[in-house]
């Protein structure tokens, strides 16, 4: 099984409450290369969005700055997840979920990239798979949770919990195992 780097665990520290959407409602994690998609990776978390995202969407997490965002996850104004990363020449590699999430309800989100394919899982089920290849740009910027470093996208409003980064692409079986192990903690 893949071993993840845990950012927050509900049972011990509580969910990240970013419901205010203020300038201070975000978290910064100092640069750590293990949080970037080098030759593949995954990020998984629980979220409960509050309110309708603005036109530019809510930035859930963003690892990188400027033209180097690796990975970046946003909740678009249509309530669909976007998984995004960039290659060294600045080309965007992004995938939009097919299904929308529901405002005010917990959802388990996992984004993976295995070197050739982006995948988005919602509540333990594969929602979208899309071919995306290239060498990700790696930088020394910090990871922001709840906003984009540049404020280009709206600040996330809602709750985030159990954020984990993995150095490989989780399999469907691993995603389902993680979902089933934590869904009892996230009742609507």
mmCIF file of N, CA and C in Angstrom, residues 10 12 14 21 23 29 33 41 45 53 63 66 69 71 78 91 95 104 128 130 132 135 147 167 171 176 186:
data_model
loop_
_atom_site.group_PDB
_atom_site.id
_atom_site.type_symbol
_atom_site.label_atom_id
_atom_site.label_comp_id
_atom_site.label_asym_id
_atom_site.label_seq_id
_atom_site.Cartn_x
_atom_site.Cartn_y
_atom_site.Cartn_z
ATOM 1 N N UNK A 10 -8.557 14.527 11.302
ATOM 2 C CA UNK A 10 -9.724 15.023 12.027
ATOM 3 C C UNK A 10 -9.772 14.561 13.480
ATOM 4 N N UNK A 12 -7.587 13.926 15.622
ATOM 5 C CA UNK A 12 -6.642 14.480 16.585
ATOM 6 C C UNK A 12 -6.608 16.003 16.616
ATOM 7 N N UNK A 14 -8.888 18.213 14.463
ATOM 8 C CA UNK A 14 -10.045 18.902 13.907
ATOM 9 C C UNK A 14 -9.827 19.273 12.455
ATOM 10 N N UNK A 21 -13.324 32.583 4.785
ATOM 11 C CA UNK A 21 -12.828 33.097 3.510
ATOM 12 C C UNK A 21 -12.066 34.404 3.667
ATOM 13 N N UNK A 23 -8.682 36.893 4.644
ATOM 14 C CA UNK A 23 -7.295 36.871 4.193
ATOM 15 C C UNK A 23 -6.435 35.933 5.030
ATOM 16 N N UNK A 29 2.471 25.586 4.107
ATOM 17 C CA UNK A 29 3.408 24.527 4.481
ATOM 18 C C UNK A 29 4.707 24.804 3.726
ATOM 19 N N UNK A 33 9.922 18.928 -1.287
ATOM 20 C CA UNK A 33 9.865 18.274 -2.600
ATOM 21 C C UNK A 33 8.989 17.023 -2.638
ATOM 22 N N UNK A 41 2.229 10.944 -8.678
ATOM 23 C CA UNK A 41 1.853 11.209 -7.300
ATOM 24 C C UNK A 41 0.356 11.293 -7.136
ATOM 25 N N UNK A 45 -8.049 14.145 0.010
ATOM 26 C CA UNK A 45 -8.555 14.921 1.134
ATOM 27 C C UNK A 45 -10.085 14.864 1.160
ATOM 28 N N UNK A 53 -18.608 28.887 -5.327
ATOM 29 C CA UNK A 53 -17.316 29.458 -5.717
ATOM 30 C C UNK A 53 -17.508 30.604 -6.718
ATOM 31 N N UNK A 63 0.605 23.929 -4.817
ATOM 32 C CA UNK A 63 2.004 23.710 -4.478
ATOM 33 C C UNK A 63 2.852 24.295 -5.588
ATOM 34 N N UNK A 66 3.716 31.185 -9.520
ATOM 35 C CA UNK A 66 3.908 31.661 -10.881
ATOM 36 C C UNK A 66 3.462 30.625 -11.884
ATOM 37 N N UNK A 69 3.002 25.221 -10.887
ATOM 38 C CA UNK A 69 2.055 24.761 -9.866
ATOM 39 C C UNK A 69 1.933 23.253 -9.994
ATOM 40 N N UNK A 71 1.242 19.870 -7.375
ATOM 41 C CA UNK A 71 -0.049 19.966 -8.053
ATOM 42 C C UNK A 71 -0.863 21.156 -7.537
ATOM 43 N N UNK A 78 -18.692 25.753 -11.184
ATOM 44 C CA UNK A 78 -19.732 24.752 -11.460
ATOM 45 C C UNK A 78 -19.660 23.568 -10.486
ATOM 46 N N UNK A 91 3.511 24.604 -19.964
ATOM 47 C CA UNK A 91 2.285 24.022 -20.507
ATOM 48 C C UNK A 91 1.428 23.457 -19.379
ATOM 49 N N UNK A 95 -7.132 18.512 -15.677
ATOM 50 C CA UNK A 95 -8.275 17.628 -15.894
ATOM 51 C C UNK A 95 -9.430 18.115 -15.039
ATOM 52 N N UNK A 104 -22.023 22.097 0.916
ATOM 53 C CA UNK A 104 -22.466 21.717 2.241
ATOM 54 C C UNK A 104 -22.424 20.236 2.553
ATOM 55 N N UNK A 128 -13.035 10.695 -13.490
ATOM 56 C CA UNK A 128 -12.477 11.134 -14.775
ATOM 57 C C UNK A 128 -11.061 10.630 -14.911
ATOM 58 N N UNK A 130 -7.825 11.025 -17.812
ATOM 59 C CA UNK A 130 -7.455 11.771 -19.014
ATOM 60 C C UNK A 130 -5.947 11.672 -19.238
ATOM 61 N N UNK A 132 -2.401 12.707 -19.854
ATOM 62 C CA UNK A 132 -1.588 13.914 -19.657
ATOM 63 C C UNK A 132 -0.169 13.460 -19.359
ATOM 64 N N UNK A 135 7.140 16.209 -18.216
ATOM 65 C CA UNK A 135 7.949 16.243 -17.002
ATOM 66 C C UNK A 135 7.505 17.426 -16.166
ATOM 67 N N UNK A 147 -5.920 28.766 -0.527
ATOM 68 C CA UNK A 147 -5.789 29.891 -1.449
ATOM 69 C C UNK A 147 -4.598 29.676 -2.365
ATOM 70 N N UNK A 167 3.704 9.758 -3.006
ATOM 71 C CA UNK A 167 4.742 9.856 -4.035
ATOM 72 C C UNK A 167 4.459 8.977 -5.244
ATOM 73 N N UNK A 171 -3.925 3.401 -6.546
ATOM 74 C CA UNK A 171 -4.803 2.551 -7.358
ATOM 75 C C UNK A 171 -6.244 2.761 -6.900
ATOM 76 N N UNK A 176 -10.312 3.419 -2.632
ATOM 77 C CA UNK A 176 -11.505 2.887 -1.969
ATOM 78 C C UNK A 176 -11.211 2.525 -0.507
ATOM 79 N N UNK A 186 -17.044 11.545 8.449
ATOM 80 C CA UNK A 186 -17.470 12.670 7.620
ATOM 81 C C UNK A 186 -18.929 12.542 7.206
#
